[in-house]
Coordinates of C-alpha atoms in Angstrom, one line a residue:
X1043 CA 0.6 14.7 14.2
X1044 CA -0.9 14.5 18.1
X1045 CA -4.2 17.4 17.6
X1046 CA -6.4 17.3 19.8
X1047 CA -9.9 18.7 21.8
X1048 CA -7.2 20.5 23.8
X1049 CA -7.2 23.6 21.8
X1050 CA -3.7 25.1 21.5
X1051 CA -2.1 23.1 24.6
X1052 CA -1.6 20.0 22.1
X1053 CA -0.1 21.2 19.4
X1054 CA 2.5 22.6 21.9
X1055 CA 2.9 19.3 23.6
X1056 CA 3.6 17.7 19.9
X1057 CA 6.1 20.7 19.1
X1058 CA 7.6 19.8 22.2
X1059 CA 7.8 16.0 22.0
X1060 CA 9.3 16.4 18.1
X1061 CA 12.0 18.4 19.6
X1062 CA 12.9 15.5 22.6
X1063 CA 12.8 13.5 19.7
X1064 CA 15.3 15.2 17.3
X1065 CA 17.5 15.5 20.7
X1066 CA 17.3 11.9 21.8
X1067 CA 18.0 10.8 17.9
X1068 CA 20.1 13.3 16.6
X1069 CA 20.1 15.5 13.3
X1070 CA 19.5 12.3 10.7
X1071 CA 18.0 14.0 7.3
X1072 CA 14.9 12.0 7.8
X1073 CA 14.3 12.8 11.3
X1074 CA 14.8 16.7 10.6
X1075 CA 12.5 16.0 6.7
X1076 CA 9.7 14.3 9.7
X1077 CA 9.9 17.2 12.3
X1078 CA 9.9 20.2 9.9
X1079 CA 6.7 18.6 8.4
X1080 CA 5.3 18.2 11.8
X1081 CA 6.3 21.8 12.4
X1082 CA 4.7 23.2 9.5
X1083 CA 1.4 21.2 10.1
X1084 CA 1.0 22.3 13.8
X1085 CA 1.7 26.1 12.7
X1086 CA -0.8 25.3 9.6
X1087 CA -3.0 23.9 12.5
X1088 CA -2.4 26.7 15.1
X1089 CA -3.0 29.5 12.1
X1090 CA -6.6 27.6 10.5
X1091 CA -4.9 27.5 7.6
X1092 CA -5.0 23.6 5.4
X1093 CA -2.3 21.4 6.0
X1094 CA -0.7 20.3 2.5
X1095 CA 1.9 17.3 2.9
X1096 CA 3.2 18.4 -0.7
X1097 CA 4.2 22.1 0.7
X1098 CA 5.2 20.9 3.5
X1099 CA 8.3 18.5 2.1
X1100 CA 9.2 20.6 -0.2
X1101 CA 9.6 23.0 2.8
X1102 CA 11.2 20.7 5.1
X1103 CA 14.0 19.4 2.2
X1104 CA 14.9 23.4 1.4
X1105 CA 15.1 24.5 5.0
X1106 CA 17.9 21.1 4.9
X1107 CA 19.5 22.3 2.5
X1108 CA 19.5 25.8 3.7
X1109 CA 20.8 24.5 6.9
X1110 CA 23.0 21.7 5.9
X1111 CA 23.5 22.2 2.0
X1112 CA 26.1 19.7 2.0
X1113 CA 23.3 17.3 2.2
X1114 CA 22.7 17.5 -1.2
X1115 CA 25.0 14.4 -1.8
X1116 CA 23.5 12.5 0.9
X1117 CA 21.6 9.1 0.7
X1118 CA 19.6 9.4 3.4
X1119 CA 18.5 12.6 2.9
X1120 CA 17.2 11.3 -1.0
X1121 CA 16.2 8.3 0.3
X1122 CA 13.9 10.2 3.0
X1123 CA 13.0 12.5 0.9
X1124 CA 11.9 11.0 -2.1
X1125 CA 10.5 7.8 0.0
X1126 CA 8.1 10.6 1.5
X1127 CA 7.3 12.1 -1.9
X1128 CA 6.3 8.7 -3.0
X1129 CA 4.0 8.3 -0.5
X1130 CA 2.5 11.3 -0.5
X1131 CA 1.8 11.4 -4.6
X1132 CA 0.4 7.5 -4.4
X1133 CA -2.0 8.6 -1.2
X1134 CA -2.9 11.7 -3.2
X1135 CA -4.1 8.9 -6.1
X1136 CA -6.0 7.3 -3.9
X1137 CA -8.0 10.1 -3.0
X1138 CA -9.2 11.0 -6.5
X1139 CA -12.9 10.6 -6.9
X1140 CA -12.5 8.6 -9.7
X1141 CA -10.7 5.6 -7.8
X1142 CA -12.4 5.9 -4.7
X1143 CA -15.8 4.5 -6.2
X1144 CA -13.9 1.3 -6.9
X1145 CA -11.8 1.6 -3.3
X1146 CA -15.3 1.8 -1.4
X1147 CA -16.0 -1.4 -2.9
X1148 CA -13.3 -3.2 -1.3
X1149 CA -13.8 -3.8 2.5
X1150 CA -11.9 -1.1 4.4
X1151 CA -10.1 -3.8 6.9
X1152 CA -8.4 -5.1 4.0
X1153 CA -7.7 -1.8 2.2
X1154 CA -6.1 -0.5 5.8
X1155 CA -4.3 -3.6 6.4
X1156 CA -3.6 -5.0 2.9
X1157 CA -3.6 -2.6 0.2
X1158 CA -2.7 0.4 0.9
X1159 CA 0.8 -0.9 3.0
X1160 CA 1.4 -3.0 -0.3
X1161 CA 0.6 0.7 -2.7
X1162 CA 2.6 3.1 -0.2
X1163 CA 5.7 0.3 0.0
X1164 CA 5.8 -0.2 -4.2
X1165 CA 5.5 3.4 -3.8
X1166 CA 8.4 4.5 -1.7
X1167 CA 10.5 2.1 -3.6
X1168 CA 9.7 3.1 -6.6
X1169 CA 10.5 6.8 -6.2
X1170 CA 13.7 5.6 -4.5
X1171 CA 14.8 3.4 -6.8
X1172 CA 16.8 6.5 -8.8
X1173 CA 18.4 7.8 -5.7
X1174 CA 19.9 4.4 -5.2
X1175 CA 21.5 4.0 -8.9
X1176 CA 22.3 6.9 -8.8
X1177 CA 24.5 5.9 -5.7
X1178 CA 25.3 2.2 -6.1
X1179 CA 25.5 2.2 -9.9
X1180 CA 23.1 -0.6 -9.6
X1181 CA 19.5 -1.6 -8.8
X1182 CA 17.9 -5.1 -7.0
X1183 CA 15.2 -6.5 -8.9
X1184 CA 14.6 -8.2 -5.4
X1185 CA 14.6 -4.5 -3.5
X1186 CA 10.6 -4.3 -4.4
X1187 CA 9.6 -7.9 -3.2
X1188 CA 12.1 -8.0 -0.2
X1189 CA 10.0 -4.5 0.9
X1190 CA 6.6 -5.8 0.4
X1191 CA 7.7 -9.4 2.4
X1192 CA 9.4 -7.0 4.9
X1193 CA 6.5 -4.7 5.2
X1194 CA 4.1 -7.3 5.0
X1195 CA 5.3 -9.2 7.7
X1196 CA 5.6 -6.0 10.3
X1197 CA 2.4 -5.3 9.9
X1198 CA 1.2 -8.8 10.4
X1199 CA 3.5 -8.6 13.8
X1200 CA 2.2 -5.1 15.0
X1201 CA -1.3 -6.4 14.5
X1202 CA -1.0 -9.7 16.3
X1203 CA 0.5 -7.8 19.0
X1204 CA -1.9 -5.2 18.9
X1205 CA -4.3 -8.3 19.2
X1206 CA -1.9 -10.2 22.0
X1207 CA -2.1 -7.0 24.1
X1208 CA -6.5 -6.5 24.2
X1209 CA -5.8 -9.8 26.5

């Protein structure tokens, strides 16, 4: 979420960009899940109140439902959903005082580029992994490896790019 110095004009600009966004993709469960969160952390933002990414999913899947309850039965809508619940009870972890003596200890380049893609991908998969028996009847042994690989290597790409674009 784009907040700024700006006082109230960015959070308008982000409002304003999600809906371009929603527009130029269309109403996908995951990219309605992502701007209802956005929504509820600029109001949370706008109002002084603490932004909670818990309350804020569990917002965004029952306005979904409210709006579209038929999807309910849809993959993408689990898949997003739970994906995003995954990710936000692992980061959640991760912020317990009791782990973060031993995080500190590990050098924060590699916890930002190396562990915590590898937690937040195990996690996501993890918490999908029912969603997808559920609807294939079946479940990859390979689906958690292929991820990490997968996420592994993007991030590897976006950094040397990052890196290929400082020159």
């Amino acid at each position: 979420v784009f907040v700024s110095d700006m006082g109230e004009i960015a959070p308008m600009y982000q409002a304003l960009l999600d809906q371009h966004h929603i527009a130029w993709v269309g109403f996908l469960p995951s990219v309605l899940r992502s701007a209802f969160m956005s929504i509820i952390f600029l109001l949370a933002y706008l109002f002084g109140r603490q932004r909670d990414s818990l309350t804020a999913l569990l917002f965004s899947g029952a306005m979904i439902l409210t709006i579209m309850p038929y999807q309910l039965y849809s993959l993408s809508f689990w898949l997003s959903f739970l994906a995003t619940l995954g990710i936000i009870l692992c980061f959640s972890c991760l912020r317990h005082p009791s782990l973060g003596k031993y995080l500190v200890r590990i050098p924060a380049t590699v916890r930002t580029l190396l562990l915590y893609p590898i937690l937040f991908t195990v996690a996501a998969s993890l918490f999908t992994l029912p969603a997808v028996a559920i609807f294939f009847g079946s479940v990859s042994l390979l689906s958690i490896p292929a991820n990490l690989l997968f996420s592994l290597s993007v991030q590897g790409l976006l950094c040397l790019s990052a890196f290929l674009l400082a020159f």
